PDB file of C-alpha atoms and ligand atoms in Angstrom:
ATOM      1  CA  MET A 834       9.899  35.449  40.045  1.00  0.00           C
ATOM      2  CA  LEU A 835      11.970  33.208  36.986  1.00  0.00           C
ATOM      3  CA  LYS A 836      10.513  30.309  37.834  1.00  0.00           C
ATOM      4  CA  ARG A 837       7.013  31.260  36.251  1.00  0.00           C
ATOM      5  CA  PRO A 838       7.991  31.123  32.373  1.00  0.00           C
ATOM      6  CA  PHE A 839       9.887  28.099  33.377  1.00  0.00           C
ATOM      7  CA  LEU A 840       6.960  26.623  34.500  1.00  0.00           C
ATOM      8  CA  SER A 841       4.642  28.338  31.149  1.00  0.00           C
ATOM      9  CA  LEU A 842       7.796  26.465  28.916  1.00  0.00           C
ATOM     10  CA  LEU A 843       7.279  23.227  31.093  1.00  0.00           C
ATOM     11  CA  ILE A 844       3.599  22.825  30.140  1.00  0.00           C
ATOM     12  CA  PHE A 845       3.831  24.209  26.705  1.00  0.00           C
ATOM     13  CA  ILE A 846       6.518  21.478  25.191  1.00  0.00           C
ATOM     14  CA  SER A 847       4.503  19.119  27.570  1.00  0.00           C
ATOM     15  CA  SER A 848       1.114  19.811  25.864  1.00  0.00           C
ATOM     16  CA  LEU A 849       2.784  19.695  22.179  1.00  0.00           C
ATOM     17  CA  THR A 850       3.982  15.964  23.071  1.00  0.00           C
ATOM     18  CA  ALA A 851       0.222  15.320  24.126  1.00  0.00           C
ATOM     19  CA  VAL A 852      -0.754  16.728  20.272  1.00  0.00           C
ATOM     20  CA  TYR A 853       2.402  14.861  18.956  1.00  0.00           C
ATOM     21  CA  LEU A 854       1.582  11.274  20.927  1.00  0.00           C
ATOM     22  CA  VAL A 855      -2.411  11.719  20.020  1.00  0.00           C
ATOM     23  CA  TYR A 856      -1.321  11.299  15.938  1.00  0.00           C
ATOM     24  CA  ALA A 857       1.353   9.750  16.203  1.00  0.00           C
ATOM     25  CA  GLN A 858      -1.620   6.970  17.280  1.00  0.00           C
ATOM     26  CA  MET A 859      -4.161   7.900  14.842  1.00  0.00           C
ATOM     27  CA  GLY A 860      -1.762   7.353  11.938  1.00  0.00           C
ATOM     28  CA  ARG A 861      -0.865   3.946  13.229  1.00  0.00           C
ATOM     29  CA  GLY A 862      -4.299   2.908  12.396  1.00  0.00           C
ATOM     30  CA  MET A 863      -6.781   4.211  14.890  1.00  0.00           C
ATOM     31  CA  MET A 864      -7.762   6.882  12.960  1.00  0.00           C
ATOM     32  CA  GLN A 865      -9.087   5.039   9.798  1.00  0.00           C
ATOM     33  CA  SER A 866     -12.069   3.011  11.981  1.00  0.00           C
ATOM     34  CA  MET A 867     -13.482   6.024  14.067  1.00  0.00           C
ATOM     35  CA  VAL A 868     -17.055   5.753  12.688  1.00  0.00           C
ATOM     36  CA  ARG A 869     -17.553   2.123  13.336  1.00  0.00           C
ATOM     37  CA  HIS A 870     -15.963   2.362  16.602  1.00  0.00           C
ATOM     38  CA  HIS A 871     -18.534   4.993  17.575  1.00  0.00           C
ATOM     39  CA  TYR A 872     -21.343   3.206  15.528  1.00  0.00           C
ATOM     40  CA  ILE A 873     -20.458   0.415  18.243  1.00  0.00           C
ATOM     41  CA  MET A 874     -20.217   2.195  20.968  1.00  0.00           C
ATOM     42  CA  ARG A 875     -23.941   3.912  19.864  1.00  0.00           C
ATOM     43  CA  TYR A 876     -25.719   0.318  19.204  1.00  0.00           C
ATOM     44  CA  GLY A 877     -23.821  -2.356  19.640  1.00  0.00           C
ATOM     45  CA  ILE A 878     -23.207  -4.758  17.363  1.00  0.00           C
ATOM     46  CA  SER A 879     -26.717  -6.191  15.520  1.00  0.00           C
ATOM     47  CA  GLU A 880     -28.269  -8.930  17.509  1.00  0.00           C
ATOM     48  CA  LYS A 881     -27.240 -11.279  14.211  1.00  0.00           C
ATOM     49  CA  TYR A 882     -24.042 -11.348  14.880  1.00  0.00           C
ATOM     50  CA  ARG A 883     -23.537 -10.820  19.072  1.00  0.00           C
ATOM     51  CA  GLY A 884     -21.784 -12.802  20.649  1.00  0.00           C
ATOM     52  CA  LYS A 885     -20.698 -15.429  17.658  1.00  0.00           C
ATOM     53  CA  SER A 886     -18.025 -17.252  18.022  1.00  0.00           C
ATOM     54  CA  ASN A 887     -15.905 -18.497  15.576  1.00  0.00           C
ATOM     55  CA  PRO A 888     -17.345 -22.247  15.012  1.00  0.00           C
ATOM     56  CA  ILE A 889     -14.142 -23.284  12.594  1.00  0.00           C
ATOM     57  CA  ALA A 890     -10.598 -25.592  13.447  1.00  0.00           C
ATOM     58  CA  LEU A 891      -7.907 -23.673  12.899  1.00  0.00           C
ATOM     59  CA  THR A 892      -6.239 -26.476  10.716  1.00  0.00           C
ATOM     60  CA  GLU A 893      -4.132 -25.844   8.165  1.00  0.00           C
ATOM     61  CA  GLU A 894      -6.823 -26.537   5.409  1.00  0.00           C
ATOM     62  CA  ASN A 895      -9.283 -23.687   6.585  1.00  0.00           C
ATOM     63  CA  LEU A 896      -6.054 -21.403   6.812  1.00  0.00           C
ATOM     64  CA  ALA A 897      -5.534 -22.207   3.689  1.00  0.00           C
ATOM     65  CA  LYS A 898      -9.238 -21.204   2.129  1.00  0.00           C
ATOM     66  CA  GLY A 899      -8.682 -18.330   4.657  1.00  0.00           C
ATOM     67  CA  LYS A 900      -5.853 -16.668   2.680  1.00  0.00           C
ATOM     68  CA  GLN A 901      -6.579 -17.379  -0.520  1.00  0.00           C
ATOM     69  CA  LEU A 902     -10.321 -15.706   0.307  1.00  0.00           C
ATOM     70  CA  TYR A 903      -7.973 -12.355   1.549  1.00  0.00           C
ATOM     71  CA  SER A 904      -6.352 -11.881  -1.527  1.00  0.00           C
ATOM     72  CA  THR A 905      -9.027 -12.275  -3.743  1.00  0.00           C
ATOM     73  CA  PHE A 906     -11.215  -9.962  -1.423  1.00  0.00           C
ATOM     74  CA  CYS A 907      -9.397  -8.708   1.019  1.00  0.00           C
ATOM     75  CA  THR A 908      -5.941  -6.927   0.297  1.00  0.00           C
ATOM     76  CA  ALA A 909      -6.776  -4.523  -2.756  1.00  0.00           C
ATOM     77  CA  CYS A 910      -7.779  -2.161  -0.109  1.00  0.00           C
ATOM     78  CA  HIS A 911      -5.926  -3.911   3.208  1.00  0.00           C
ATOM     79  CA  GLY A 912      -2.930  -4.612   1.415  1.00  0.00           C
ATOM     80  CA  SER A 913      -0.928  -8.098   0.960  1.00  0.00           C
ATOM     81  CA  LYS A 914      -0.050  -7.797   5.160  1.00  0.00           C
ATOM     82  CA  GLY A 915      -3.636  -6.743   6.228  1.00  0.00           C
ATOM     83  CA  TYR A 916      -1.733  -2.788   7.121  1.00  0.00           C
ATOM     84  CA  GLY A 917      -4.313  -1.183   5.430  1.00  0.00           C
ATOM     85  CA  ASP A 918      -2.178  -0.290   2.443  1.00  0.00           C
ATOM     86  CA  GLY A 919      -4.033  -1.571  -0.149  1.00  0.00           C
ATOM     87  CA  PRO A 920      -3.555  -0.224  -3.620  1.00  0.00           C
ATOM     88  CA  ALA A 921      -7.035   0.339  -4.044  1.00  0.00           C
ATOM     89  CA  GLY A 922      -7.628   2.396  -0.298  1.00  0.00           C
ATOM     90  CA  LYS A 923      -4.878   5.034  -1.091  1.00  0.00           C
ATOM     91  CA  SER A 924      -7.814   7.369  -1.935  1.00  0.00           C
ATOM     92  CA  LEU A 925     -10.470   6.617   0.542  1.00  0.00           C
ATOM     93  CA  ASN A 926     -11.924   8.269   3.520  1.00  0.00           C
ATOM     94  CA  PRO A 927     -11.624   7.196   5.823  1.00  0.00           C
ATOM     95  CA  ARG A 928      -8.859   4.998   4.960  1.00  0.00           C
ATOM     96  CA  PRO A 929      -8.681   0.931   5.040  1.00  0.00           C
ATOM     97  CA  ALA A 930      -7.875  -0.305   8.929  1.00  0.00           C
ATOM     98  CA  ASN A 931      -5.211  -1.765   9.540  1.00  0.00           C
ATOM     99  CA  LEU A 932      -6.482  -5.263  10.283  1.00  0.00           C
ATOM    100  CA  SER A 933      -2.643  -5.990  11.309  1.00  0.00           C
ATOM    101  CA  SER A 934      -3.242  -3.844  14.786  1.00  0.00           C
ATOM    102  CA  THR A 935      -7.216  -4.273  14.419  1.00  0.00           C
ATOM    103  CA  VAL A 936      -6.701  -8.462  15.855  1.00  0.00           C
ATOM    104  CA  ASN A 937      -4.578  -6.754  18.612  1.00  0.00           C
ATOM    105  CA  GLN A 938      -7.330  -4.377  19.981  1.00  0.00           C
ATOM    106  CA  PRO A 939      -8.776  -6.229  22.964  1.00  0.00           C
ATOM    107  CA  MET A 940     -12.051  -4.828  21.940  1.00  0.00           C
ATOM    108  CA  THR A 941     -11.850  -6.774  18.456  1.00  0.00           C
ATOM    109  CA  THR A 942     -14.269  -9.278  19.438  1.00  0.00           C
ATOM    110  CA  ASP A 943     -15.226 -12.491  17.019  1.00  0.00           C
ATOM    111  CA  SER A 944     -18.247 -11.583  16.514  1.00  0.00           C
ATOM    112  CA  PHE A 945     -16.964  -7.379  15.902  1.00  0.00           C
ATOM    113  CA  LEU A 946     -15.093  -9.299  13.051  1.00  0.00           C
ATOM    114  CA  LEU A 947     -18.363 -11.197  11.668  1.00  0.00           C
ATOM    115  CA  TRP A 948     -20.236  -8.028  11.740  1.00  0.00           C
ATOM    116  CA  THR A 949     -17.602  -5.769  10.111  1.00  0.00           C
ATOM    117  CA  ILE A 950     -16.894  -8.740   6.979  1.00  0.00           C
ATOM    118  CA  SER A 951     -20.688  -9.349   7.079  1.00  0.00           C
ATOM    119  CA  GLU A 952     -21.932  -5.431   7.466  1.00  0.00           C
ATOM    120  CA  GLY A 953     -19.292  -4.127   6.011  1.00  0.00           C
ATOM    121  CA  GLY A 954     -19.722  -0.343   6.624  1.00  0.00           C
ATOM    122  CA  THR A 955     -23.099  -0.143   5.121  1.00  0.00           C
ATOM    123  CA  ALA A 956     -24.521   1.967   7.937  1.00  0.00           C
ATOM    124  CA  PHE A 957     -22.279   4.862   8.645  1.00  0.00           C
ATOM    125  CA  LYS A 958     -21.099   5.209   4.970  1.00  0.00           C
ATOM    126  CA  THR A 959     -17.728   3.711   4.215  1.00  0.00           C
ATOM    127  CA  ALA A 960     -15.742   1.855   1.421  1.00  0.00           C
ATOM    128  CA  MET A 961     -16.089  -0.976   3.466  1.00  0.00           C
ATOM    129  CA  PRO A 962     -18.060  -3.986   1.367  1.00  0.00           C
ATOM    130  CA  PRO A 963     -20.824  -5.493   3.294  1.00  0.00           C
ATOM    131  CA  PHE A 964     -19.888  -9.538   1.775  1.00  0.00           C
ATOM    132  CA  LYS A 965     -22.851 -11.421   3.154  1.00  0.00           C
ATOM    133  CA  GLU A 966     -23.576 -11.687   0.204  1.00  0.00           C
ATOM    134  CA  ALA A 967     -21.008 -12.195  -1.531  1.00  0.00           C
ATOM    135  CA  ILE A 968     -19.088 -14.848   0.456  1.00  0.00           C
ATOM    136  CA  SER A 969     -20.675 -17.746   3.177  1.00  0.00           C
ATOM    137  CA  GLU A 970     -20.285 -17.606   6.570  1.00  0.00           C
ATOM    138  CA  GLU A 971     -18.500 -20.098   6.842  1.00  0.00           C
ATOM    139  CA  ASP A 972     -15.702 -19.128   4.475  1.00  0.00           C
ATOM    140  CA  ILE A 973     -15.768 -15.479   6.199  1.00  0.00           C
ATOM    141  CA  TRP A 974     -15.174 -17.378   9.343  1.00  0.00           C
ATOM    142  CA  LYS A 975     -12.052 -18.810   7.817  1.00  0.00           C
ATOM    143  CA  ILE A 976     -10.753 -15.744   6.831  1.00  0.00           C
ATOM    144  CA  ILE A 977     -11.007 -14.296   9.714  1.00  0.00           C
ATOM    145  CA  LEU A 978      -8.941 -17.494  11.593  1.00  0.00           C
ATOM    146  CA  TYR A 979      -6.027 -15.820   8.846  1.00  0.00           C
ATOM    147  CA  LEU A 980      -6.743 -12.270  10.071  1.00  0.00           C
ATOM    148  CA  TYR A 981      -5.388 -13.321  13.330  1.00  0.00           C
ATOM    149  CA  LYS A 982      -2.487 -14.701  10.850  1.00  0.00           C
ATOM    150  CA  LEU A 983      -0.865 -11.852   9.412  1.00  0.00           C
TER     151      LEU A 983
HETATM  152  C1  HEC B1006     -12.817  -1.067  -1.324  1.00  0.00           C
HETATM  153  C2  HEC B1006     -12.123  -1.464  -0.248  1.00  0.00           C
HETATM  154  C3  HEC B1006     -12.180  -2.334   1.189  1.00  0.00           C
HETATM  155  C4  HEC B1006     -11.897  -3.508   1.014  1.00  0.00           C
HETATM  156  C5  HEC B1006     -12.442  -4.545  -0.855  1.00  0.00           C
HETATM  157  C6  HEC B1006     -12.272  -4.274   2.243  1.00  0.00           C
HETATM  158  N1  HEC B1006     -12.553  -3.192   3.152  1.00  0.00           N
HETATM  159 FE1  HEC B1006     -12.311  -3.646   4.503  1.00  0.00          FE
HETATM  160  N2  HEC B1006     -12.480  -1.610   5.378  1.00  0.00           N
HETATM  161  C7  HEC B1006     -12.243  -0.952   4.540  1.00  0.00           C
HETATM  162  C8  HEC B1006     -12.727   0.701   4.623  1.00  0.00           C
HETATM  163  C9  HEC B1006     -11.924   2.360   4.082  1.00  0.00           C
HETATM  164  C10 HEC B1006     -12.208   0.421   6.642  1.00  0.00           C
HETATM  165  C11 HEC B1006     -12.922   0.902   6.998  1.00  0.00           C
HETATM  166  C12 HEC B1006     -14.211   2.023   7.401  1.00  0.00           C
HETATM  167  C13 HEC B1006     -15.146   0.647   8.285  1.00  0.00           C
HETATM  168  O1  HEC B1006     -14.123   0.276   9.310  1.00  0.00           O
HETATM  169  O2  HEC B1006     -16.359   0.686   7.858  1.00  0.00           O
HETATM  170  C14 HEC B1006     -13.555  -0.878   6.534  1.00  0.00           C
HETATM  171  C15 HEC B1006     -12.136  -1.548   8.031  1.00  0.00           C
HETATM  172  C16 HEC B1006     -12.893  -3.404   8.307  1.00  0.00           C
HETATM  173  C17 HEC B1006     -12.185  -3.716   9.152  1.00  0.00           C
HETATM  174  C18 HEC B1006     -13.158  -2.467  10.841  1.00  0.00           C
HETATM  175  C19 HEC B1006     -11.391  -2.814  11.650  1.00  0.00           C
HETATM  176  C20 HEC B1006     -12.092  -2.601  13.551  1.00  0.00           C
HETATM  177  O3  HEC B1006     -10.071  -1.889  13.757  1.00  0.00           O
HETATM  178  O4  HEC B1006     -12.642  -1.652  12.748  1.00  0.00           O
HETATM  179  C21 HEC B1006     -12.013  -5.459   8.972  1.00  0.00           C
HETATM  180  C22 HEC B1006     -12.463  -6.378   9.980  1.00  0.00           C
HETATM  181  C23 HEC B1006     -12.257  -4.851   7.590  1.00  0.00           C
HETATM  182  N3  HEC B1006     -12.235  -4.054   7.240  1.00  0.00           N
HETATM  183  C24 HEC B1006     -12.258  -6.637   6.717  1.00  0.00           C
HETATM  184  C25 HEC B1006     -12.024  -6.693   5.556  1.00  0.00           C
HETATM  185  C26 HEC B1006     -11.861  -7.802   5.373  1.00  0.00           C
HETATM  186  C27 HEC B1006     -11.494  -9.058   6.015  1.00  0.00           C
HETATM  187  C28 HEC B1006     -12.706  -7.450   3.701  1.00  0.00           C
HETATM  188  C29 HEC B1006     -11.963  -8.199   2.865  1.00  0.00           C
HETATM  189  C30 HEC B1006     -13.076  -9.539   2.924  1.00  0.00           C
HETATM  190  C31 HEC B1006     -12.284  -6.153   3.482  1.00  0.00           C
HETATM  191  N4  HEC B1006     -11.829  -5.770   4.943  1.00  0.00           N
HETATM  192  C32 HEC B1006     -12.583  -5.843   2.432  1.00  0.00           C
HETATM  193  C33 HEC B1006     -12.203  -0.857   2.867  1.00  0.00           C
HETATM  194  C34 HEC B1006     -12.060  -2.083   2.691  1.00  0.00           C
END
């Protein structure tokens, strides 16, 4: 008879721990791009970008260009280190993604990044702007080279 309450307490504590772990994970950047990831699971990456990989060589020069473009177009929201903590992103919902964790996710591919940066969040109404008009595809690839160095 003494065992029952002990067991319930144990279950209660384990659920609290589980909830805490889920929240901690969200805080680290899972929350931000949930809509994007749901969209991809439903529709996949549009054909225009599917299967593409970065044709730009990883040279000092290309990286420097990528860095310069990143600081011009991305830092305001994603922050200089890519943590998603830029001044213009603070009031957005969803918040700008933590790109330093994005590039370490198994689902992050070159075509995912190219599609995301080109088309932004237009299809599912997030504040991520589409850059296909403002930046050439070649230059977007240079930004992508740089994202892996954040
Ligand atoms: C006006 C703010 C803003 C600017 C500027 C901006 N972003 Fe974003 N970005 C967002 C927001 C908000 C999200 C999260 C919602 C989404 O995924 O659409 C996001 C998401 C992303 C994602 C998806 C990450 C993931 O894990 O799903 C990538 C990649 C990205 N941005 C790259 C860039 C790059 C590169 C630039 C510069 C060329 C840039 N962003 C400029 C607001 C911005």
